[in-house]
Amino acid sequence: MLDIQKIRSQFPILSEQINGKPLVYFDNGATSQKPQAVIDSIVDYYSKYNANIHRGVHTLSQLATDAYEQARIKIQKHFNAKETYEIIFTSGTTESINLVANGFESILVKGDEIIVSALEHHSNIVPWQMLCEKTGAVLKVIPMNIHGELIMEEYDKLLTNKTKLVFCNHISNALGTINPIEKIIKKAHDVGAAVLIDGAQACPHLRPDVQALNVDFYVTSAHKMCGPTGVGILYGKQEWLRKLPPYKGGGEMIATVTFEKTTYADLPHKFEAGTPNICGGIAFGAAIDYMNDIGFDDIEAYENELLTYGTKKLLEIEGVIIYGPNDLSKKASVLSFNINGIHPYDIGTIIDKLGVAVRTGHHCAQPIMDFYKIPGTIRASLAFYNTKEEIDIFVEAVKKAKIMLS
Ligand code: 7TS
């Protein structure tokens, strides 16, 4: 059982007023709020041991280096990576995906096939299209059904010995679908393809075990799981990380440099050119500690309770259509919906005036909106610090907006 009031008191922003009303923050899919422990880790770093890392002999630099590398170890343990150097710090999910796509440029040849799912965020579509343009590889798509679930029989048909890579998100940002990634990974491996899982929306809700999943690459952003913006990770199996060429050239990623030839540093530094987001990495570690102290089993159970309650309440409003799986055990705490005849943007704008923050639009997942033939949805994405009382306020706000717009 979570002590929600205690948890809420640890997030200063949750007691803010917006437009004269108490904030109801239901835009966690875009970014989560930050607990005091994470804010403190940022203030501590800049006020007590700010220095560049991996290069100074002086004490401050060593303190900063230790804290940064400790964060990498925390992240390794959290995801159960075998080796610490399999965790590469990046600026976030988008950069992690681009790093892998860039690396496969030298591996793929014309006619190779790569598979993405119909449920992807643009950041897991566009880099692969760019890769296909450069290499002559062909992009195939696993289709989805009306409930926003991938059609696995169609996936089976797409897999051949030409398939070199498969990409799929763990949880869809637009619908909340929890994808059957264990099966997706196993089937891809059966034809010799590598798999990248985009965990941006999964990591705030559950704890992935990359060894148990036997996944080749797993990527996420800190800011969706109580950490700061501008930092994330790429987990890669070491065999793959050794095979891929560096993504960016510069300081810190080299072993030796002459004007004739450069040799690269070992993992993880080969992929970490330049001064990284030191403070961000340290604060990511603090966020992981914070969430683990609360406990992912309790987070999952409580969020499912919120989802069940929110679904029931929202469906009491006439004309509401909720997208995504009907089976709520296959869905994260996302309520993506429309009201017959009303544009999602109009609802979002009115409920904002009532203190409720949601996202409206295509959620960077235009192919999903095209599938449903809609311009977008209203998305309420809930976190473990949200409450049933907030759902009541949100539902009342939607009702008011509906009356105003009808
Ligand atoms: N993948 C998924 C599944 C996402 O939901 C997002 C961001 C990204 C990748 C990109 O993450 P970034 O940290 O590199 O930007 N999703 C959203 C969203 O749903 N609303 O705002 C951002």
GROMACS .gro file of C-alpha atoms and ligand atoms in nm:
model
  428
    1MET     CA    1   0.000   0.000   0.000
    2LEU     CA    2   0.134   0.342  -0.096
    3ASP     CA    3   0.106   0.638   0.139
    4ILE     CA    4  -0.011   0.874  -0.136
    5GLN     CA    5  -0.038   1.186   0.079
    6LYS     CA    6   0.321   1.137   0.201
    7ILE     CA    7   0.437   1.075  -0.156
    8ARG     CA    8   0.254   1.386  -0.279
    9SER     CA    9   0.417   1.599  -0.011
   10GLN     CA   10   0.755   1.501  -0.158
   11PHE     CA   11   0.667   1.671  -0.491
   12PRO     CA   12   0.670   2.050  -0.436
   13ILE     CA   13   0.495   2.126  -0.766
   14LEU     CA   14   0.188   1.924  -0.669
   15SER     CA   15   0.084   2.193  -0.423
   16GLU     CA   16   0.101   2.468  -0.687
   17GLN     CA   17  -0.210   2.646  -0.814
   18ILE     CA   18  -0.265   2.674  -1.189
   19ASN     CA   19  -0.511   2.933  -1.318
   20GLY     CA   20  -0.624   2.980  -0.959
   21LYS     CA   21  -0.704   2.608  -0.914
   22PRO     CA   22  -0.507   2.327  -0.750
   23LEU     CA   23  -0.293   2.159  -1.015
   24VAL     CA   24  -0.416   1.822  -1.140
   25TYR     CA   25  -0.119   1.699  -1.336
   26PHE     CA   26  -0.226   1.428  -1.583
   27ASP     CA   27   0.047   1.483  -1.844
   28ASN     CA   28   0.295   1.235  -1.702
   29GLY     CA   29   0.342   1.067  -2.040
   30ALA     CA   30   0.504   1.389  -2.163
   31THR     CA   31   0.719   1.427  -1.853
   32SER     CA   32   0.687   1.333  -1.486
   33GLN     CA   33   0.713   1.568  -1.191
   34LYS     CA   34   1.024   1.563  -0.970
   35PRO     CA   35   1.044   1.470  -0.602
   36GLN     CA   36   1.245   1.676  -0.355
   37ALA     CA   37   1.513   1.404  -0.341
   38VAL     CA   38   1.586   1.455  -0.711
   39ILE     CA   39   1.574   1.835  -0.683
   40ASP     CA   40   1.814   1.814  -0.385
   41SER     CA   41   2.058   1.597  -0.582
   42ILE     CA   42   2.072   1.869  -0.850
   43VAL     CA   43   2.121   2.151  -0.598
   44ASP     CA   44   2.384   1.946  -0.411
   45TYR     CA   45   2.582   1.880  -0.724
   46TYR     CA   46   2.596   2.245  -0.831
   47SER     CA   47   2.649   2.381  -0.481
   48LYS     CA   48   2.899   2.125  -0.348
   49TYR     CA   49   3.095   1.932  -0.611
   50ASN     CA   50   3.041   2.073  -0.961
   51ALA     CA   51   3.345   1.978  -1.174
   52ASN     CA   52   3.415   1.807  -1.504
   53ILE     CA   53   3.452   1.430  -1.486
   54HIS     CA   54   3.701   1.162  -1.595
   55ARG     CA   55   3.979   1.416  -1.639
   56GLY     CA   56   4.077   1.607  -1.325
   57VAL     CA   57   4.337   1.501  -1.073
   58HIS     CA   58   4.173   1.735  -0.826
   59THR     CA   59   3.939   1.620  -0.551
   60LEU     CA   60   3.628   1.794  -0.679
   61SER     CA   61   3.660   1.626  -1.018
   62GLN     CA   62   3.701   1.290  -0.848
   63LEU     CA   63   3.392   1.349  -0.635
   64ALA     CA   64   3.189   1.434  -0.944
   65THR     CA   65   3.330   1.136  -1.137
   66ASP     CA   66   3.248   0.900  -0.851
   67ALA     CA   67   2.893   1.028  -0.821
   68TYR     CA   68   2.837   1.000  -1.198
   69GLU     CA   69   2.979   0.648  -1.215
   70GLN     CA   70   2.781   0.548  -0.905
   71ALA     CA   71   2.467   0.658  -1.091
   72ARG     CA   72   2.566   0.433  -1.382
   73ILE     CA   73   2.595   0.140  -1.139
   74LYS     CA   74   2.252   0.219  -0.990
   75ILE     CA   75   2.105   0.220  -1.342
   76GLN     CA   76   2.285  -0.106  -1.429
   77LYS     CA   77   2.140  -0.274  -1.119
   78HIS     CA   78   1.795  -0.131  -1.181
   79PHE     CA   79   1.778  -0.276  -1.532
   80ASN     CA   80   1.979  -0.584  -1.433
   81ALA     CA   81   2.239  -0.530  -1.706
   82LYS     CA   82   2.525  -0.779  -1.682
   83GLU     CA   83   2.800  -0.518  -1.707
   84THR     CA   84   2.815  -0.153  -1.597
   85TYR     CA   85   2.969  -0.057  -1.932
   86GLU     CA   86   2.659  -0.182  -2.112
   87ILE     CA   87   2.486   0.134  -1.985
   88ILE     CA   88   2.558   0.430  -2.215
   89PHE     CA   89   2.448   0.775  -2.101
   90THR     CA   90   2.270   0.972  -2.374
   91SER     CA   91   2.052   1.282  -2.384
   92GLY     CA   92   1.739   1.063  -2.385
   93THR     CA   93   1.540   0.801  -2.572
   94THR     CA   94   1.553   0.989  -2.903
   95GLU     CA   95   1.932   1.011  -2.900
   96SER     CA   96   1.966   0.648  -2.790
   97ILE     CA   97   1.759   0.533  -3.088
   98ASN     CA   98   1.955   0.754  -3.326
   99LEU     CA   99   2.281   0.615  -3.188
  100VAL     CA  100   2.174   0.259  -3.273
  101ALA     CA  101   2.027   0.357  -3.612
  102ASN     CA  102   2.350   0.535  -3.698
  103GLY     CA  103   2.551   0.228  -3.598
  104PHE     CA  104   2.351  -0.005  -3.820
  105GLU     CA  105   2.435   0.204  -4.126
  106SER     CA  106   2.758   0.011  -4.156
  107ILE     CA  107   2.589  -0.328  -4.097
  108LEU     CA  108   2.276  -0.326  -4.316
  109VAL     CA  109   2.287  -0.383  -4.692
  110LYS     CA  110   2.034  -0.323  -4.967
  111GLY     CA  111   1.735  -0.558  -4.940
  112ASP     CA  112   1.772  -0.621  -4.565
  113GLU     CA  113   1.449  -0.576  -4.378
  114ILE     CA  114   1.368  -0.397  -4.056
  115ILE     CA  115   1.038  -0.419  -3.871
  116VAL     CA  116   0.870  -0.155  -3.657
  117SER     CA  117   0.532  -0.170  -3.487
  118ALA     CA  118   0.226   0.035  -3.583
  119LEU     CA  119   0.224   0.175  -3.229
  120GLU     CA  120   0.549   0.370  -3.244
  121HIS     CA  121   0.631   0.723  -3.136
  122HIS     CA  122   0.784   0.923  -3.424
  123SER     CA  123   1.124   0.889  -3.260
  124ASN     CA  124   1.105   0.515  -3.328
  125ILE     CA  125   0.995   0.561  -3.689
  126VAL     CA  126   1.190   0.849  -3.839
  127PRO     CA  127   1.547   0.730  -3.755
  128TRP     CA  128   1.470   0.392  -3.918
  129GLN     CA  129   1.330   0.560  -4.229
  130MET     CA  130   1.649   0.764  -4.248
  131LEU     CA  131   1.849   0.443  -4.207
  132CYS     CA  132   1.652   0.274  -4.487
  133GLU     CA  133   1.715   0.570  -4.719
  134LYS     CA  134   2.088   0.546  -4.655
  135THR     CA  135   2.123   0.168  -4.679
  136GLY     CA  136   1.848   0.052  -4.916
  137ALA     CA  137   1.694  -0.158  -4.637
  138VAL     CA  138   1.317  -0.198  -4.636
  139LEU     CA  139   1.086  -0.095  -4.349
  140LYS     CA  140   0.793  -0.326  -4.263
  141VAL     CA  141   0.519  -0.256  -4.009
  142ILE     CA  142   0.345  -0.491  -3.761
  143PRO     CA  143  -0.021  -0.382  -3.787
  144MET     CA  144  -0.253  -0.326  -3.492
  145ASN     CA  145  -0.617  -0.409  -3.430
  146ILE     CA  146  -0.898  -0.175  -3.326
  147HIS     CA  147  -0.804  -0.219  -2.957
  148GLY     CA  148  -0.456  -0.084  -3.022
  149GLU     CA  149  -0.295  -0.427  -2.987
  150LEU     CA  150  -0.034  -0.562  -3.225
  151ILE     CA  151  -0.152  -0.847  -3.450
  152MET     CA  152   0.106  -1.111  -3.370
  153GLU     CA  153   0.004  -1.345  -3.656
  154GLU     CA  154   0.094  -1.064  -3.897
  155TYR     CA  155   0.427  -1.020  -3.720
  156ASP     CA  156   0.498  -1.391  -3.777
  157LYS     CA  157   0.440  -1.340  -4.149
  158LEU     CA  158   0.680  -1.043  -4.168
  159LEU     CA  159   0.973  -1.228  -4.008
  160THR     CA  160   1.211  -1.386  -4.261
  161ASN     CA  161   1.581  -1.451  -4.288
  162LYS     CA  162   1.607  -1.100  -4.442
  163THR     CA  163   1.491  -0.942  -4.113
  164LYS     CA  164   1.790  -0.784  -3.942
  165LEU     CA  165   1.626  -0.561  -3.681
  166VAL     CA  166   1.296  -0.528  -3.496
  167PHE     CA  167   1.188  -0.215  -3.305
  168CYS     CA  168   0.895  -0.184  -3.074
  169ASN     CA  169   0.794   0.022  -2.777
  170HIS     CA  170   0.735  -0.155  -2.447
  171ILE     CA  171   0.430   0.063  -2.375
  172SER     CA  172   0.257   0.287  -2.629
  173ASN     CA  173   0.260   0.655  -2.533
  174ALA     CA  174  -0.057   0.731  -2.726
  175LEU     CA  175  -0.276   0.441  -2.607
  176GLY     CA  176  -0.102   0.282  -2.308
  177THR     CA  177  -0.089  -0.064  -2.470
  178ILE     CA  178   0.161  -0.293  -2.297
  179ASN     CA  179   0.317  -0.482  -2.586
  180PRO     CA  180   0.408  -0.853  -2.565
  181ILE     CA  181   0.778  -0.775  -2.594
  182GLU     CA  182   0.895  -1.113  -2.459
  183LYS     CA  183   0.729  -1.284  -2.759
  184ILE     CA  184   0.844  -1.013  -3.000
  185ILE     CA  185   1.206  -1.056  -2.888
  186LYS     CA  186   1.200  -1.437  -2.894
  187LYS     CA  187   1.047  -1.455  -3.243
  188ALA     CA  188   1.296  -1.199  -3.381
  189HIS     CA  189   1.587  -1.394  -3.235
  190ASP     CA  190   1.454  -1.713  -3.396
  191VAL     CA  191   1.526  -1.556  -3.739
  192GLY     CA  192   1.856  -1.403  -3.624
  193ALA     CA  193   1.733  -1.041  -3.596
  194ALA     CA  194   1.835  -0.797  -3.322
  195VAL     CA  195   1.570  -0.615  -3.116
  196LEU     CA  196   1.552  -0.262  -2.976
  197ILE     CA  197   1.281  -0.190  -2.720
  198ASP     CA  198   1.179   0.170  -2.654
  199GLY     CA  199   1.107   0.181  -2.282
  200ALA     CA  200   1.034   0.555  -2.255
  201GLN     CA  201   0.676   0.495  -2.139
  202ALA     CA  202   0.734   0.167  -1.957
  203CYS     CA  203   1.006   0.268  -1.711
  204PRO     CA  204   0.782   0.501  -1.505
  205HIS     CA  205   0.545   0.208  -1.444
  206LEU     CA  206   0.751  -0.110  -1.420
  207ARG     CA  207   1.101  -0.244  -1.379
  208PRO     CA  208   1.242  -0.411  -1.691
  209ASP     CA  209   1.503  -0.687  -1.656
  210VAL     CA  210   1.714  -0.670  -1.970
  211GLN     CA  211   1.881  -1.007  -1.910
  212ALA     CA  212   1.554  -1.189  -1.850
  213LEU     CA  213   1.411  -1.023  -2.162
  214ASN     CA  214   1.728  -1.117  -2.351
  215VAL     CA  215   1.686  -0.787  -2.538
  216ASP     CA  216   1.969  -0.649  -2.752
  217PHE     CA  217   1.898  -0.280  -2.690
  218TYR     CA  218   1.669  -0.109  -2.439
  219VAL     CA  219   1.635   0.272  -2.428
  220THR     CA  220   1.467   0.522  -2.200
  221SER     CA  221   1.464   0.884  -2.076
  222ALA     CA  222   1.514   0.991  -1.714
  223HIS     CA  223   1.255   1.270  -1.727
  224LYS     CA  224   0.960   1.033  -1.759
  225MET     CA  225   1.059   0.854  -1.436
  226CYS     CA  226   1.104   1.140  -1.189
  227GLY     CA  227   1.449   1.238  -1.322
  228PRO     CA  228   1.561   1.550  -1.509
  229THR     CA  229   1.532   1.627  -1.880
  230GLY     CA  230   1.830   1.595  -2.112
  231VAL     CA  231   1.953   1.256  -1.994
  232GLY     CA  232   1.867   0.896  -2.068
  233ILE     CA  233   2.031   0.567  -2.145
  234LEU     CA  234   2.101   0.313  -2.408
  235TYR     CA  235   2.139  -0.038  -2.270
  236GLY     CA  236   2.311  -0.260  -2.525
  237LYS     CA  237   2.445  -0.613  -2.503
  238GLN     CA  238   2.819  -0.576  -2.505
  239GLU     CA  239   2.858  -0.784  -2.826
  240TRP     CA  240   2.643  -0.529  -3.007
  241LEU     CA  241   2.803  -0.223  -2.848
  242ARG     CA  242   3.146  -0.351  -2.951
  243LYS     CA  243   3.023  -0.410  -3.307
  244LEU     CA  244   2.862  -0.066  -3.355
  245PRO     CA  245   3.086   0.226  -3.458
  246PRO     CA  246   3.091   0.542  -3.242
  247TYR     CA  247   2.807   0.786  -3.298
  248LYS     CA  248   2.985   1.113  -3.221
  249GLY     CA  249   3.355   1.198  -3.234
  250GLY     CA  250   3.530   1.418  -2.980
  251GLY     CA  251   3.698   1.428  -2.643
  252GLU     CA  252   3.665   1.143  -2.391
  253MET     CA  253   3.573   0.880  -2.653
  254ILE     CA  254   3.927   0.817  -2.775
  255ALA     CA  255   4.221   0.599  -2.671
  256THR     CA  256   4.482   0.778  -2.888
  257VAL     CA  257   4.466   1.057  -3.144
  258THR     CA  258   4.714   1.155  -3.412
  259PHE     CA  259   4.637   1.336  -3.737
  260GLU     CA  260   4.687   1.004  -3.916
  261LYS     CA  261   4.464   0.783  -3.700
  262THR     CA  262   4.245   0.776  -3.391
  263THR     CA  263   4.170   0.470  -3.182
  264TYR     CA  264   3.858   0.462  -2.970
  265ALA     CA  265   3.816   0.426  -2.599
  266ASP     CA  266   3.658   0.116  -2.456
  267LEU     CA  267   3.292   0.094  -2.354
  268PRO     CA  268   3.105   0.292  -2.237
  269HIS     CA  269   3.323   0.593  -2.328
  270LYS     CA  270   3.334   0.506  -2.699
  271PHE     CA  271   2.977   0.638  -2.722
  272GLU     CA  272   3.009   0.929  -2.479
  273ALA     CA  273   3.200   1.205  -2.659
  274GLY     CA  274   3.226   1.545  -2.491
  275THR     CA  275   3.124   1.669  -2.148
  276PRO     CA  276   2.806   1.481  -2.061
  277ASN     CA  277   2.504   1.592  -1.860
  278ILE     CA  278   2.687   1.518  -1.535
  279CYS     CA  279   2.427   1.659  -1.303
  280GLY     CA  280   2.152   1.489  -1.504
  281GLY     CA  281   2.318   1.149  -1.474
  282ILE     CA  282   2.356   1.189  -1.097
  283ALA     CA  283   1.995   1.304  -1.061
  284PHE     CA  284   1.879   1.009  -1.276
  285GLY     CA  285   2.044   0.784  -1.016
  286ALA     CA  286   1.857   0.970  -0.739
  287ALA     CA  287   1.528   0.923  -0.929
  288ILE     CA  288   1.589   0.550  -0.961
  289ASP     CA  289   1.661   0.527  -0.586
  290TYR     CA  290   1.343   0.724  -0.514
  291MET     CA  291   1.120   0.505  -0.730
  292ASN     CA  292   1.270   0.182  -0.599
  293ASP     CA  293   1.218   0.298  -0.241
  294ILE     CA  294   0.848   0.333  -0.323
  295GLY     CA  295   0.856  -0.003  -0.504
  296PHE     CA  296   0.746  -0.091  -0.855
  297ASP     CA  297   0.507  -0.370  -0.748
  298ASP     CA  298   0.306  -0.120  -0.545
  299ILE     CA  299   0.330   0.144  -0.819
  300GLU     CA  300   0.194  -0.101  -1.079
  301ALA     CA  301  -0.093  -0.218  -0.858
  302TYR     CA  302  -0.195   0.136  -0.757
  303GLU     CA  303  -0.176   0.274  -1.110
  304ASN     CA  304  -0.395  -0.009  -1.236
  305GLU     CA  305  -0.648   0.082  -0.968
  306LEU     CA  306  -0.640   0.444  -1.094
  307LEU     CA  307  -0.680   0.326  -1.453
  308THR     CA  308  -0.980   0.109  -1.364
  309TYR     CA  309  -1.145   0.390  -1.170
  310GLY     CA  310  -1.070   0.653  -1.437
  311THR     CA  311  -1.200   0.431  -1.718
  312LYS     CA  312  -1.527   0.369  -1.533
  313LYS     CA  313  -1.579   0.737  -1.447
  314LEU     CA  314  -1.494   0.864  -1.794
  315LEU     CA  315  -1.727   0.615  -1.964
  316GLU     CA  316  -2.013   0.758  -1.758
  317ILE     CA  317  -1.993   1.066  -1.983
  318GLU     CA  318  -2.210   1.017  -2.289
  319GLY     CA  319  -2.024   1.013  -2.618
  320VAL     CA  320  -1.682   0.925  -2.472
  321ILE     CA  321  -1.468   0.684  -2.675
  322ILE     CA  322  -1.157   0.549  -2.500
  323TYR     CA  323  -0.881   0.411  -2.724
  324GLY     CA  324  -0.649   0.122  -2.642
  325PRO     CA  325  -0.697  -0.226  -2.495
  326ASN     CA  326  -1.026  -0.311  -2.323
  327ASP     CA  327  -0.839  -0.560  -2.108
  328LEU     CA  328  -0.692  -0.322  -1.849
  329SER     CA  329  -0.427  -0.576  -1.746
  330LYS     CA  330  -0.271  -0.508  -2.088
  331LYS     CA  331  -0.276  -0.132  -2.043
  332ALA     CA  332  -0.070   0.126  -1.850
  333SER     CA  333  -0.242   0.416  -1.672
  334VAL     CA  334  -0.324   0.614  -1.988
  335LEU     CA  335  -0.673   0.739  -2.075
  336SER     CA  336  -0.663   0.841  -2.439
  337PHE     CA  337  -1.011   0.947  -2.546
  338ASN     CA  338  -1.241   1.164  -2.753
  339ILE     CA  339  -1.592   1.292  -2.716
  340ASN     CA  340  -1.814   1.256  -3.022
  341GLY     CA  341  -1.815   1.568  -3.234
  342ILE     CA  342  -1.575   1.775  -3.019
  343HIS     CA  343  -1.215   1.858  -3.111
  344PRO     CA  344  -0.967   1.727  -2.848
  345TYR     CA  345  -0.781   2.061  -2.842
  346ASP     CA  346  -1.096   2.245  -2.730
  347ILE     CA  347  -1.147   2.009  -2.435
  348GLY     CA  348  -0.779   2.037  -2.338
  349THR     CA  349  -0.790   2.417  -2.344
  350ILE     CA  350  -1.101   2.442  -2.127
  351ILE     CA  351  -0.992   2.188  -1.865
  352ASP     CA  352  -0.655   2.364  -1.840
  353LYS     CA  353  -0.845   2.670  -1.718
  354LEU     CA  354  -0.983   2.443  -1.445
  355GLY     CA  355  -0.631   2.341  -1.337
  356VAL     CA  356  -0.617   2.007  -1.521
  357ALA     CA  357  -0.310   1.941  -1.737
  358VAL     CA  358  -0.349   1.684  -2.015
  359ARG     CA  359  -0.197   1.651  -2.360
  360THR     CA  360  -0.409   1.677  -2.673
  361GLY     CA  361  -0.315   1.602  -3.032
  362HIS     CA  362  -0.142   1.315  -3.211
  363HIS     CA  363   0.113   1.254  -2.931
  364CYS     CA  364   0.394   1.217  -3.188
  365ALA     CA  365   0.220   0.901  -3.309
  366GLN     CA  366   0.044   1.017  -3.626
  367PRO     CA  367   0.009   0.668  -3.780
  368ILE     CA  368  -0.208   0.564  -3.482
  369MET     CA  369  -0.437   0.866  -3.532
  370ASP     CA  370  -0.455   0.790  -3.906
  371PHE     CA  371  -0.558   0.433  -3.821
  372TYR     CA  372  -0.853   0.562  -3.618
  373LYS     CA  373  -0.915   0.844  -3.872
  374ILE     CA  374  -0.907   1.109  -3.599
  375PRO     CA  375  -0.697   1.430  -3.567
  376GLY     CA  376  -0.586   1.334  -3.218
  377THR     CA  377  -0.703   1.241  -2.870
  378ILE     CA  378  -0.717   1.389  -2.524
  379ARG     CA  379  -0.461   1.197  -2.320
  380ALA     CA  380  -0.469   1.181  -1.942
  381SER     CA  381  -0.155   0.992  -1.840
  382LEU     CA  382  -0.148   0.909  -1.470
  383ALA     CA  383   0.138   0.852  -1.228
  384PHE     CA  384   0.168   0.689  -0.886
  385TYR     CA  385   0.130   1.030  -0.716
  386ASN     CA  386  -0.213   1.092  -0.872
  387THR     CA  387  -0.534   1.017  -0.683
  388LYS     CA  388  -0.895   0.913  -0.735
  389GLU     CA  389  -1.000   1.258  -0.608
  390GLU     CA  390  -0.799   1.413  -0.892
  391ILE     CA  391  -0.975   1.180  -1.137
  392ASP     CA  392  -1.308   1.311  -1.003
  393ILE     CA  393  -1.195   1.672  -1.060
  394PHE     CA  394  -1.075   1.582  -1.410
  395VAL     CA  395  -1.401   1.406  -1.502
  396GLU     CA  396  -1.607   1.699  -1.373
  397ALA     CA  397  -1.389   1.936  -1.578
  398VAL     CA  398  -1.442   1.726  -1.892
  399LYS     CA  399  -1.819   1.727  -1.829
  400LYS     CA  400  -1.816   2.107  -1.796
  401ALA     CA  401  -1.611   2.143  -2.116
  402LYS     CA  402  -1.852   1.912  -2.300
  403ILE     CA  403  -2.150   2.125  -2.197
  404MET     CA  404  -1.972   2.444  -2.306
  405LEU     CA  405  -1.879   2.297  -2.644
  406SER     CA  406  -2.204   2.116  -2.729
  4077TS     N1  407   0.942   0.692  -2.725
  4077TS     C1  408   0.822   0.700  -2.663
  4077TS     C2  409   0.737   0.576  -2.651
  4077TS     C3  410   0.781   0.822  -2.608
  4077TS     O1  411   0.663   0.828  -2.546
  4077TS     C4  412   0.865   0.936  -2.619
  4077TS     C5  413   0.822   1.070  -2.567
  4077TS     C6  414   0.988   0.921  -2.683
  4077TS     C7  415   1.022   0.798  -2.735
  4077TS     C8  416   1.084   1.034  -2.694
  4077TS     O2  417   1.140   1.060  -2.570
  4077TS     P1  418   1.241   1.181  -2.549
  4077TS     O3  419   1.263   1.184  -2.403
  4077TS     O4  420   1.364   1.148  -2.626
  4077TS     O5  421   1.172   1.302  -2.603
  4077TS     N2  422   0.684   1.086  -2.555
  4077TS     C9  423   0.616   1.200  -2.531
  4077TS    C10  424   0.477   1.201  -2.513
  4077TS     O6  425   0.406   1.102  -2.517
  4077TS     N3  426   0.439   1.328  -2.489
  4077TS     O7  427   0.547   1.407  -2.492
  4077TS    C11  428   0.659   1.329  -2.518
   0.00000   0.00000   0.00000
